[in-house]
Every structure is written in structure tokens, then in C-alpha cells.
CSV table of C-alpha atoms in Angstrom, one decimal:
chain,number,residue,atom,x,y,z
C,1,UNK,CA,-5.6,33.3,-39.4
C,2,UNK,CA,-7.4,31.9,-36.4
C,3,UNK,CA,-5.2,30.8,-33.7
C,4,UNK,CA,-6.7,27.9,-31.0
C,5,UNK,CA,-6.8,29.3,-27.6
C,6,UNK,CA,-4.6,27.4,-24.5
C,7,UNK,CA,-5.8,24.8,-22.7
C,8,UNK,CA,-5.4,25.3,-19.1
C,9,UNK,CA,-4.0,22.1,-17.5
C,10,UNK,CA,-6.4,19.8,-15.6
C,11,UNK,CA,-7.3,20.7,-11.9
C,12,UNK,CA,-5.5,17.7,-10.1
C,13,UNK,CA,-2.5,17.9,-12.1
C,14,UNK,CA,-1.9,22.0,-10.9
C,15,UNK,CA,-2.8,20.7,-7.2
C,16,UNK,CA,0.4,18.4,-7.5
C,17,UNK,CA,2.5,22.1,-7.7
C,18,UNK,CA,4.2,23.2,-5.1
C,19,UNK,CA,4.1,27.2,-5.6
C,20,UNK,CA,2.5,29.9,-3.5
C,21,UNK,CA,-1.0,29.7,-5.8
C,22,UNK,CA,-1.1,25.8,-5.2
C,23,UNK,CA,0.2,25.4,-1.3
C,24,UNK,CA,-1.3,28.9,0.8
C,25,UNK,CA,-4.4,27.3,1.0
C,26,UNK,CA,-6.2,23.7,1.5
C,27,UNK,CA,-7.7,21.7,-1.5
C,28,UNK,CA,-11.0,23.1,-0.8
C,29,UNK,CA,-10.3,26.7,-1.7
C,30,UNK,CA,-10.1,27.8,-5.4
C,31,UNK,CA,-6.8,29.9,-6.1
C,32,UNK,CA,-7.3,32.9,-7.6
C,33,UNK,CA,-5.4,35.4,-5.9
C,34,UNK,CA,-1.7,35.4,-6.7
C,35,UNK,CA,-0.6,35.9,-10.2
C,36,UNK,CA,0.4,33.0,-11.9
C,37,UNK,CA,-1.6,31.2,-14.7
C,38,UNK,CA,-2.3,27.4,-14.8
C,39,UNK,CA,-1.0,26.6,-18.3
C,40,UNK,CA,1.9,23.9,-19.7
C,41,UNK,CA,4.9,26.2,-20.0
C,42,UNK,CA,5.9,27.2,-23.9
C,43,UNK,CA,7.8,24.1,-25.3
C,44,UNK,CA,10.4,26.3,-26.2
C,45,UNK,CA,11.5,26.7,-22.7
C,46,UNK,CA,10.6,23.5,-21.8
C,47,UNK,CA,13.0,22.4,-24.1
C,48,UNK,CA,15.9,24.4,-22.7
C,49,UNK,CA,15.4,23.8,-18.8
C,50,UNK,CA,14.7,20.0,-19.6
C,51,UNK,CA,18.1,19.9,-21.3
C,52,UNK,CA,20.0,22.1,-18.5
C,53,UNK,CA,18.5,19.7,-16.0
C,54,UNK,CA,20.0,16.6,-18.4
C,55,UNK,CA,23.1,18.1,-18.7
C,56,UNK,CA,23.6,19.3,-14.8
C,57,UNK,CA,24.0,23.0,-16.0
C,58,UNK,CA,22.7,24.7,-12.8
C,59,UNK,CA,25.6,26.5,-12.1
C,60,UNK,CA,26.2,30.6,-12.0
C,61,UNK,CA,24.6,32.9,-14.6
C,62,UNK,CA,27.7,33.8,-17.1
C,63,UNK,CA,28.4,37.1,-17.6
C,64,UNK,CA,26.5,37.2,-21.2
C,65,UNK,CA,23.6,34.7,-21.5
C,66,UNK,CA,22.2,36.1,-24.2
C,67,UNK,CA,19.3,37.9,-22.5
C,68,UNK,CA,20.2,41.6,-24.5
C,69,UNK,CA,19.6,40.3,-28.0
C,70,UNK,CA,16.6,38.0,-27.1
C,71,UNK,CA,15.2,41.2,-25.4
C,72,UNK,CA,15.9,43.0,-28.1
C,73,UNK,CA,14.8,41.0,-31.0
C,74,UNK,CA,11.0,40.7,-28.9
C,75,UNK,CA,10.7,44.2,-28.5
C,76,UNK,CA,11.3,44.7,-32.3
C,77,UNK,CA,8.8,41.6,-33.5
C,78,UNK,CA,6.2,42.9,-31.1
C,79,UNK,CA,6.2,46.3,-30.2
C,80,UNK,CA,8.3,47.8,-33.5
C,81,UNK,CA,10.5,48.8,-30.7
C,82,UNK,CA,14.5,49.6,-31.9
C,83,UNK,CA,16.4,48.8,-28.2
C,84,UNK,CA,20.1,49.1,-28.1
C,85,UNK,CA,21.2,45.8,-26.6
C,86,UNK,CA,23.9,48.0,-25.0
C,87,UNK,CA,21.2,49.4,-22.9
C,88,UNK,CA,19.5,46.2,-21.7
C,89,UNK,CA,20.8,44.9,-18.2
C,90,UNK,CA,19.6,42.2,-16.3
C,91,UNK,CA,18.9,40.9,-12.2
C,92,UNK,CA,16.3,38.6,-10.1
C,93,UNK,CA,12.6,40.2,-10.9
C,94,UNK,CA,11.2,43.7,-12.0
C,95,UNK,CA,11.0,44.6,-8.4
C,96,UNK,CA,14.3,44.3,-7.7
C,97,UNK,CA,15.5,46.1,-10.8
C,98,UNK,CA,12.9,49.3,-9.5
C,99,UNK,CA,14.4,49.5,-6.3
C,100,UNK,CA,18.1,49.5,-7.2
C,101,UNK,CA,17.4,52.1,-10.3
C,102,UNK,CA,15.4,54.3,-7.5
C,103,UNK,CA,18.5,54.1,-5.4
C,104,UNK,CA,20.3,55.9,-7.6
C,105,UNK,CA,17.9,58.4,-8.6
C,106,UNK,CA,16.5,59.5,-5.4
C,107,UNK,CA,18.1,60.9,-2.1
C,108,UNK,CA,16.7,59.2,1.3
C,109,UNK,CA,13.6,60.9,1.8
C,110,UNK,CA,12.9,61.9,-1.8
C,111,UNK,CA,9.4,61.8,-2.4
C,112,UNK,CA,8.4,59.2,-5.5
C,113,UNK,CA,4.8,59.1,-7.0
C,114,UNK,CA,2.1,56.3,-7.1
C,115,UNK,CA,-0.6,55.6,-8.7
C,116,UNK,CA,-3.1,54.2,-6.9
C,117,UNK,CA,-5.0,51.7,-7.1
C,118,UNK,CA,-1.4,49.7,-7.9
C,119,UNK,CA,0.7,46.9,-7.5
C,120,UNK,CA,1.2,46.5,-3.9
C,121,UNK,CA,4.8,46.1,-4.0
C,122,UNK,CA,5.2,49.4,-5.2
C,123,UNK,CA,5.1,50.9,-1.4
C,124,UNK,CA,7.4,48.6,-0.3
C,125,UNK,CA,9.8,49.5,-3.2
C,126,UNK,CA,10.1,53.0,-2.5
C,127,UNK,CA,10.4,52.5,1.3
C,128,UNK,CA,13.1,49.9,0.4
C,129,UNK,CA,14.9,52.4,-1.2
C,130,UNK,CA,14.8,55.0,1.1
C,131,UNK,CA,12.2,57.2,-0.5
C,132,UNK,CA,8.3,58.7,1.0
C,133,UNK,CA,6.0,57.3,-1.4
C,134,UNK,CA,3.5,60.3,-2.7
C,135,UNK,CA,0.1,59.0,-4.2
C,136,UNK,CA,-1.3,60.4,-7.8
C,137,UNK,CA,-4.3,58.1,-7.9
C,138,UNK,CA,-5.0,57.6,-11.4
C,139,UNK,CA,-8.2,59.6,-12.8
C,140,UNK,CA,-11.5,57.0,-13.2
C,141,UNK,CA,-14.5,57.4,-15.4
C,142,UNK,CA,-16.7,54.6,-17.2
C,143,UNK,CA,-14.3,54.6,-19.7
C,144,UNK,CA,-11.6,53.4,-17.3
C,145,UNK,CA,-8.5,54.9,-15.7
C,146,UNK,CA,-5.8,57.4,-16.9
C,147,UNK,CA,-3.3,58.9,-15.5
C,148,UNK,CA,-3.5,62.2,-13.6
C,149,UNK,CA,-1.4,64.3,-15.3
C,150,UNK,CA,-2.2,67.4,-13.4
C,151,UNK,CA,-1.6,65.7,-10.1
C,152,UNK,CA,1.8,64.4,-11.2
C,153,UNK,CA,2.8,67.8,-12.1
C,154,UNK,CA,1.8,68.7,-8.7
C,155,UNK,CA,3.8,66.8,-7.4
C,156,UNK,CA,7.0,67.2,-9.1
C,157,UNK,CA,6.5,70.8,-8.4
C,158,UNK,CA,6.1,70.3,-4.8
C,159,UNK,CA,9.3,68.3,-5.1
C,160,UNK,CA,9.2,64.9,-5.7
C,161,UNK,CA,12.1,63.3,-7.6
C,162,UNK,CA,10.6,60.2,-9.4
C,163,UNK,CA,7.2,58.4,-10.4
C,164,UNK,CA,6.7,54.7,-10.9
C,165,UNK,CA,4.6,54.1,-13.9
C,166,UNK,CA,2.8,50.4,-14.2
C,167,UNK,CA,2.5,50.3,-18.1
C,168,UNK,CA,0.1,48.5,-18.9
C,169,UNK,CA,-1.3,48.9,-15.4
C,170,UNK,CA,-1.5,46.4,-12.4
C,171,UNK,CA,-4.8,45.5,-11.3
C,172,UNK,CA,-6.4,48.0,-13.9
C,173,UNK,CA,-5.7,46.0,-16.8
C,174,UNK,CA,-5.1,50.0,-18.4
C,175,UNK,CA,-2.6,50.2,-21.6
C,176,UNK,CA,-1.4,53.7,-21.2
C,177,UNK,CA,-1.8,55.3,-24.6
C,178,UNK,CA,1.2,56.9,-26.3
C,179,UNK,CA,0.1,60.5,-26.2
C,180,UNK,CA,-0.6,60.2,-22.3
C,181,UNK,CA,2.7,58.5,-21.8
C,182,UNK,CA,4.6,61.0,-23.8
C,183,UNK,CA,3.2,64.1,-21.9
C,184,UNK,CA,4.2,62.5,-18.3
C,185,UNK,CA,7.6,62.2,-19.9
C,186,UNK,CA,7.3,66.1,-21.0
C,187,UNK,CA,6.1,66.9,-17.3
C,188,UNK,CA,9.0,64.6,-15.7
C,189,UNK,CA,11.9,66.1,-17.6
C,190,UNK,CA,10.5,69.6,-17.0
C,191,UNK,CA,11.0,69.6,-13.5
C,192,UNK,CA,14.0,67.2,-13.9
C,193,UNK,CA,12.3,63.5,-12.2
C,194,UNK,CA,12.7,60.5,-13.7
C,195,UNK,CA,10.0,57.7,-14.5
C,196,UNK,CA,10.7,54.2,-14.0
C,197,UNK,CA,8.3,52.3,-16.1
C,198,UNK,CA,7.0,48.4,-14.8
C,199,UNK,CA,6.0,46.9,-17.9
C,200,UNK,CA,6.1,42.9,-17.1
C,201,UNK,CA,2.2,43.0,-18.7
C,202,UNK,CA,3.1,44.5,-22.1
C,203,UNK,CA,3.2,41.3,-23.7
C,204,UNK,CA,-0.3,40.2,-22.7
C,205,UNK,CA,-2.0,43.0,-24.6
C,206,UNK,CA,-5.2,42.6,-26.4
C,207,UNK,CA,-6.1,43.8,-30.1
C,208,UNK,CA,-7.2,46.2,-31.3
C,209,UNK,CA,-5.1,48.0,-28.0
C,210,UNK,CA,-1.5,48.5,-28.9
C,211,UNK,CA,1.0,48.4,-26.4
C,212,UNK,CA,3.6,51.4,-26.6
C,213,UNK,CA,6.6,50.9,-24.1
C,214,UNK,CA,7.3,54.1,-22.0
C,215,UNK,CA,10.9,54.3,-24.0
C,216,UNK,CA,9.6,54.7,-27.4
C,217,UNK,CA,6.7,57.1,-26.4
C,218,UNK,CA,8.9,59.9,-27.1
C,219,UNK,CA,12.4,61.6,-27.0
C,220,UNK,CA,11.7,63.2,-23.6
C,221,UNK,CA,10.6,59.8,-22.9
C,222,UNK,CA,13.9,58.6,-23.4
C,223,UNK,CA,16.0,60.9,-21.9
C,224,UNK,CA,14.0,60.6,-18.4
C,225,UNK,CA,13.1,57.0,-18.4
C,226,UNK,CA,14.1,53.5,-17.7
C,227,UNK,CA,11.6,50.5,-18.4
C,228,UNK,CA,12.0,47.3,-16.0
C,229,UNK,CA,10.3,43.7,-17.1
C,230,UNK,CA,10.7,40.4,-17.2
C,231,UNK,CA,9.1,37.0,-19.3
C,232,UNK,CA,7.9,35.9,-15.8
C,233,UNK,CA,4.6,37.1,-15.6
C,234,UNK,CA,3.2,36.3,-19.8
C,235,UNK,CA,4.9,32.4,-20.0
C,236,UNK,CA,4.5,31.8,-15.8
C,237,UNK,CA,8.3,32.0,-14.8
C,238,UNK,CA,8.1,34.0,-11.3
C,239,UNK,CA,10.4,31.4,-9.8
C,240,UNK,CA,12.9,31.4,-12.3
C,241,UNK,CA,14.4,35.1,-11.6
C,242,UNK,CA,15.2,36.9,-14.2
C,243,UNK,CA,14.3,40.6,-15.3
C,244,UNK,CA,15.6,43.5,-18.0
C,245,UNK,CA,16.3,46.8,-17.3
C,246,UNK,CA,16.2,49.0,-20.3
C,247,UNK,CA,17.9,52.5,-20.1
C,248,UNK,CA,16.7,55.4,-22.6
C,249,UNK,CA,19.9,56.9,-23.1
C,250,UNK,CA,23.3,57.5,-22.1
C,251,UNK,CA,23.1,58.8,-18.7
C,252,UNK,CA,20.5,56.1,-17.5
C,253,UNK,CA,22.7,53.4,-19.3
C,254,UNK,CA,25.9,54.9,-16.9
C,255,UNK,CA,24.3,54.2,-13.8
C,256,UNK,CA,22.9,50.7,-14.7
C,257,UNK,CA,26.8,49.7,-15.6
C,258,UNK,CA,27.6,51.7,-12.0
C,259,UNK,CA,25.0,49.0,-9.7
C,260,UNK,CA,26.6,46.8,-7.4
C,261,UNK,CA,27.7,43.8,-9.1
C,262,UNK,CA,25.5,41.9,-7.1
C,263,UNK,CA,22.2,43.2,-8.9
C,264,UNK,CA,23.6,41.3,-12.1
C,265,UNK,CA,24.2,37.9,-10.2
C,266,UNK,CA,20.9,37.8,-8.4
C,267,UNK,CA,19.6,36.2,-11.4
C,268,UNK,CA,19.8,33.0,-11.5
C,269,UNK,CA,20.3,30.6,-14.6
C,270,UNK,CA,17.1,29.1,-15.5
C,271,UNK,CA,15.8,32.7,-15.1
C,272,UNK,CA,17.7,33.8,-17.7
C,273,UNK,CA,17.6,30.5,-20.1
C,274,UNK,CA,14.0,30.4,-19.7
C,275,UNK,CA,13.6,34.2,-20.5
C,276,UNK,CA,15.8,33.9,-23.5
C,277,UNK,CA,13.5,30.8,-24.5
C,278,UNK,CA,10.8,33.1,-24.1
C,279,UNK,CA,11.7,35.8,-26.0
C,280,UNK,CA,12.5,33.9,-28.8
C,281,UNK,CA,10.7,34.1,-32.4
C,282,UNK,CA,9.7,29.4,-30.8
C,283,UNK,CA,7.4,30.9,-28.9
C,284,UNK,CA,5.4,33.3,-30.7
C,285,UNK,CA,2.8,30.7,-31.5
C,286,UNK,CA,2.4,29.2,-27.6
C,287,UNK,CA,1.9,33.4,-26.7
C,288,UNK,CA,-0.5,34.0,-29.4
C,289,UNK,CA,-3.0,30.8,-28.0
C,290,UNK,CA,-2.1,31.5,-24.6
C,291,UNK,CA,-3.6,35.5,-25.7
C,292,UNK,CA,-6.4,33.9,-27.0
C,293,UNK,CA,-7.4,32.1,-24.3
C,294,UNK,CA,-7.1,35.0,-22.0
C,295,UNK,CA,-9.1,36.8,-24.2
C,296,UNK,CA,-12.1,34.2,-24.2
C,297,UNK,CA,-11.6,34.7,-20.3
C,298,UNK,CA,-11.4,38.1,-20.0
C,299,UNK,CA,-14.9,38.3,-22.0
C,300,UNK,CA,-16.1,35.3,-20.1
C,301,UNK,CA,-15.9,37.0,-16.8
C,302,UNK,CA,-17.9,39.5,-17.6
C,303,UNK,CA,-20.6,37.6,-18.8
C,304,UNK,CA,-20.7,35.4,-15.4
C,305,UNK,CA,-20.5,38.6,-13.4
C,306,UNK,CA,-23.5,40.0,-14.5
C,307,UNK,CA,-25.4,36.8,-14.2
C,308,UNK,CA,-24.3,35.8,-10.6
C,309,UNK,CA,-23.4,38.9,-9.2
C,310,UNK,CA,-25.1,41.6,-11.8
C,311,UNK,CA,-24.0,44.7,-8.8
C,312,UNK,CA,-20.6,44.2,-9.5
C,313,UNK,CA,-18.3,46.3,-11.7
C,314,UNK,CA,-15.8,45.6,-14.0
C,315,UNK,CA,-14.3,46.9,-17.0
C,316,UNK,CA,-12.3,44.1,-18.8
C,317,UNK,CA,-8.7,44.7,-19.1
C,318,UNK,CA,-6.8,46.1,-21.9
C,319,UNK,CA,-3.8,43.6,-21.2
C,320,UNK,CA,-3.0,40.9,-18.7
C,321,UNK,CA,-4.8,38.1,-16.8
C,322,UNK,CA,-6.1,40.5,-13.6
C,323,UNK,CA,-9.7,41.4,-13.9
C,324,UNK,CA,-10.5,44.7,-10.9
C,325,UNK,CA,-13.2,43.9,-10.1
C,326,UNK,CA,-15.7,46.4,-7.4
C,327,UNK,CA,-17.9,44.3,-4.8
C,328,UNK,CA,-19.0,47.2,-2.3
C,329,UNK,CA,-22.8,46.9,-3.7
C,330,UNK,CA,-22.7,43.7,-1.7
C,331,UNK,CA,-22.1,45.3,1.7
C,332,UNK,CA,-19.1,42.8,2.7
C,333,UNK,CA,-17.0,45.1,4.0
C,334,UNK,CA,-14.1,47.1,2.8
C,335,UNK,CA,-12.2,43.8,1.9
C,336,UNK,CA,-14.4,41.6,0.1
C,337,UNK,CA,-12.0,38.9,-0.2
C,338,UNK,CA,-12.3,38.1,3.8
C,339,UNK,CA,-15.7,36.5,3.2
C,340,UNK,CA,-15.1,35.6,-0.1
C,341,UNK,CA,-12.7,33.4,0.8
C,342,UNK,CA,-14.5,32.2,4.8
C,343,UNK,CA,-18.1,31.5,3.1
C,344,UNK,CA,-17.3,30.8,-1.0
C,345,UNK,CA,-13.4,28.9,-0.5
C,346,UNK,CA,-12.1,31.2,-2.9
C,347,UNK,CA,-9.2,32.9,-2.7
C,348,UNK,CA,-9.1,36.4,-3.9
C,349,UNK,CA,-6.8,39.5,-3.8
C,350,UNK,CA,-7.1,41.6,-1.4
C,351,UNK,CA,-8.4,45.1,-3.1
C,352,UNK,CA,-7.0,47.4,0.0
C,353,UNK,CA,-3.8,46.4,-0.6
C,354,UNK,CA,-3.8,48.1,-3.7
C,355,UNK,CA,-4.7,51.5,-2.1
C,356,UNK,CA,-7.6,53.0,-0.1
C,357,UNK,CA,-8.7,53.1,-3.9
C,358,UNK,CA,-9.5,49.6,-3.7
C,359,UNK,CA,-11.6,49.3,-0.8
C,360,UNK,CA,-14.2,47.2,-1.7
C,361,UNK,CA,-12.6,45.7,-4.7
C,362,UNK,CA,-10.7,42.3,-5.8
C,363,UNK,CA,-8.8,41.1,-7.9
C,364,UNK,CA,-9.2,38.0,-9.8
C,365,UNK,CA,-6.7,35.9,-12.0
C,366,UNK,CA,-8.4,34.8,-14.8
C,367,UNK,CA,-5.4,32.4,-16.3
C,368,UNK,CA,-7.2,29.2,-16.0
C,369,UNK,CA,-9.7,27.1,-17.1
C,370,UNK,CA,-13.2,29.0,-17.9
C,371,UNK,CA,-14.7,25.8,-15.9
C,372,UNK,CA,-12.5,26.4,-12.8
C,373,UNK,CA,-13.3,30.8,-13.5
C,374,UNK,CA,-17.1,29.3,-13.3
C,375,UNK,CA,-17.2,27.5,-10.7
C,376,UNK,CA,-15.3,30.6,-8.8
C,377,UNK,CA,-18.0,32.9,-9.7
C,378,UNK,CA,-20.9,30.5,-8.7
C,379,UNK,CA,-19.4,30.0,-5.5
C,380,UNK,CA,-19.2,34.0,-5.1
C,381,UNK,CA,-22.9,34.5,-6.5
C,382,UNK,CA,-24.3,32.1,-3.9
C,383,UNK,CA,-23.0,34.5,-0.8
C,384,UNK,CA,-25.4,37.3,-3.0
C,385,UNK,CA,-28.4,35.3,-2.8
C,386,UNK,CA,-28.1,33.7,0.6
């Protein structure tokens, strides 16, 4: 059955937001930096804030809003993935969930693995939580990236106590296949670490790929492991707060119940309306058009990159709406975004923040309008043939 892709909301009408994409820069620059994606929210959940808003409900998050079983329910209609709601916990973003679960796991000065090139708030998040972060780049080829296997065995052995998985990966685009995730699990539980697995992209994976969360990659998998997302990222709810964290067993499940009580309350209400909303069988349809649309992007971008800037790499992405994208045939510098953004008024992410993996790189959002994506990479192709 063919499904009609989103339709991006007109330019004017996104300028009259107020978030970070929409307000960090002047009307002449062309967002494409932060990620957040320029469509109508599901009705779904426009349906539940609207009626919160009518009703004055913007109170405290009660103590059950239902987030578990929504949770649980998507992960089975997507992923044929059987989660306890027992072991489902919530609090304010994936970030927050990461930090508190490494607090627990690691002693101050604990060494926790990376891999680079990767979210940037990963670095923070293990410094936040008292821990030295210890890079495992992941392993490149044309094919595209994978994780080092070796070098995170390494690195257990040499003592460090916990790895950060990004699953699918953020700004690769890489979905982690289940035999790869299932042998970090066998390498973590063999020198006794445990892997905390971001997954906020899973949802935004593209056939024929399959997604496979960390948790259901394996029993080992399980018995090591905790996964942390959120709805935020797939239906465009960063402001809204709300985020899962999954335990894989007993033991992980008897330190979630043991966090401060204030992890639980730093979500707020429409975080967790709006993620139950989201998570709900309503809006299955608005994800598979939004897919499709990202999809046509995804393929799109390619297709303007080798006509206005036919140096640059890029391997489309397996999941999400982040294309990595290498610029250092075009000589401008180990942060491309700088001139990008001074000579083309386009605002990019900045590929060194990534990792010294990223020197010379981007990162571009492609949730938007393929017009607005073309008149992006026009802009950028000029600076090549001035």
C-alpha cells in the first residue's frame, strides 16, 4: 500500500516559531543545524495538548500517566519487541536518563567508552556523571560504519566500566545489526560493564533495514543493558520532556526504582501526554508519511550533492533525518560549517563537535521541505565554484 509522504509546513509559517532552529539565527540564514524537523505535529497529540490547554491541565506529572503501556504496546507493533512495563521508567530527555543510569553504574573516575564520530552530548554526559570518557571510534569503510568490537574489548580489559551505545547511530545514520549488537553485549558482560543504549532514532528507520533495540539483541544483552529514548526526536517533541528508560532485567530494574525521586518528576506533563499520544496505534499513519518523506529526502540529498558539490561524501542514512556528510575536498577548513554559514547563510552542524572524527564534516537535517533542502545545497554549491 502506498503511503503519501509529509508535507513540510510552509517557510513563513516555521519562521513564526520560537525554538532554538527558528530564533539562533536571522531570517536570512537557512536552519539546518539543530535537530528538529519542520512538520505539523501528528494529530494525535495535537489532539491531546489542545484539550490539556482547554481544560487548564498543566499541572504535575501524576505518578502513572500511562507512559509504560504506550511504550510497551510501540515497541511490540514496531519492533516485535516483548518489554515488561514493570521495567519502563520515565524523566525529562534521553540525556538525562544516561547520566543518572551512569551514576549508578560507574565510580568517579571510571572510564566509559565512545564512539566517535557521536552525539556531542555524550562527552558532557559522562563528565556530568563523574566518569573519563575513553573513545572506541567506530570502524569506517565504503560500506559505512560498525562498531569496533576489538577496541571495546580493549577497553573493558584495560578497565573501563561502561560503553554508550547510539543505536541507530547519531550523525551516522548506522542501524547496528543484531549480530554486532549481541557480541558487544557478550564482550560487556564478560568483563562485567554495562551498555547503555540511546535509541531516540529507532523509530525513524528505513526498509528494508530493521531496527533491533539493544535489549532484545540477546540474553547477555539483557542482563548488561538498559535502553534510554524518548518520542521527542521522530514526532518533534524536544520541548515537551519526556523520555523512557528500559531495564533488561532485574538488577537494572532495582536501581531505576532506587534514582532520586526527582529524575521521575523532571518530566513534565505534556512530555508525557504528548509521548503517550505518540506511541499510540493514532499515529502509526502520520509516522509512516512522515517516513516517507524522509525517505524521498534522504535520496534527494544525495542526488543534489553530487550535482552541486560532486567532492563531497555521503552515505545516506539507515535511520533518522541527519545526513554526515564529508566537505574536506573543498579545503574550508577543519569546520566547514564556519564558512558555510559566513558566505552561503546556512546553518550547519558543526562536524568537530562530533569528534576529531568529524573534522571536515557536517551535519545536515534533512526534515523539511526538499525545496528549502535545495535551496540549501545551491547556496553551498556556489562557495565551490566561486
Amino acid at each position: 500500500m502506498s503511503v503519501t509522504p509529509l508535507k513540510a509546513l510552509p517557510l513563513d509559517e516555521l519562521r513564526q516559531r520560537t525554538s532554538t532552529k527558528w530564533r539562533k539565527y536571522g531570517e536570512d540564514v537557512l536552519p539546518f543545524f539543530v535537530a528538529e524537523t519542520d512538520y505539523a505535529l501528528a494529530p494525535e497529540i495535537t489532539r491531546v495538548l489542545t484539550r490539556a490547554v482547554q481544560l487548564g491541565d498543566t499541572g504535575y506529572t501524576p505518578p502513572d500517566p500511562g507512559v509504560r503501556e504506550a511504550f510497551a504496546g510501540f515497541a511490540e507493533r514496531r519492533w516485535g519487541w516483548n518489554v515488561d512495563p514493570a521495567d519502563v521508567f520515565w524523566t525529562g530527555d534521553v540525556m538525562m536518563g544516561v547520566v543518572e543510569i551512569l551514576r549508578k553504574v560507574i565510580e568517579p573516575g571510571d572510564r566509559v567508552v565512545v564512539m566517535p564520530p557521536v552525539y556531542p552530548p555524550f562527552y558532557d554526559t559522562v563528565e556530568e556523571a563523574g566518569g573519563v570518557v575513553e573513545r572506541v571510534p567506530l570502524t569506517a569503510s565504503e560500506a559505512g560504519w560498525e562498531i569496533d568490537l576489538l577496541g571495546v574489548e580493549t577497553a573493558l580489559l584495560s578497565g573501563a566500566r561502561a560503553v554508550l551505545l547510539c543505536n541507530p547511530h547519531n550523525p551516522t545514520g548506522t542501524v547496528h545489526t543484531p549480530e554486532s549488537l549481541a557480541a558487544l553485549a557478550d564482550v560487556a558482560e564478560r568483563f562485567g560493564a554495562t551498555v547503555i543504549s540511546d535509541e531516540i532514532h529507532g523509530p525513524l528507520t528505513y526498509a528494508p533495514t530493521a531496527f533491533t533495540p539493544f535489549l532484545a539483541a540477546s540474553d547477555s544483552a539483557r542482563r548488561v543493558g538498559y535502553a534510554v529514548t524518548s518520542a521527542s526526536k521522530t514526532f518533534n517533541l524536544a520541548g515537551l520532556k519526556c523520555a523512557v528508560m528500559v531495564a533488561g532485567g532485574d538488577p537494572q530494574r532495582a536501581k531505576l526504582r532506587s534514582l532520586p525521586w526527582e529524575v521521575e518528576w523532571r518530566t513534565g506533563l505534556f512530555g508525557a501526554l504528548s509521548n503517550v499520544a505518540a506511541y499510540s496505534p493514532e499515529s502509526d499513519e502520520w509516522l509512516a508519511s512522515l517516513l516517507a518523506a524522509l525517505d524521498a529526502n534522504r535520496l534527494l540529498l544525495a542526488e543534489l550533492l553530487a550535482e552541486h558539490l560532486p567532492q563531497a561524501r555521503y552515505l545516506p542514512p539507515d535511520a533518522g533525518f541527519l545526513a554526515w556528510v564529508d566537505l574536506s575536498a573543498y579545503g574550508w577548513g577543519d569546520n566547514p560549517a564556519v564558512k558555510v554559514l559566513r558566505d552561503a547563510r546556512v546553518a550547519l552542524h558543526h562536524g568537530p563537535l562530533f569528534g576529531v572524527e568529524g573534522t571536515g564534516h557536517v551535519r545536515i537535517n534533512f526534515g523539511c521541505a526538499p525545496e528549502l533542502l535545495r535551496e540549501a545545497v545551491e547556496r553551498i554549491g556556489a562557495l565551490a565554484r566561486s
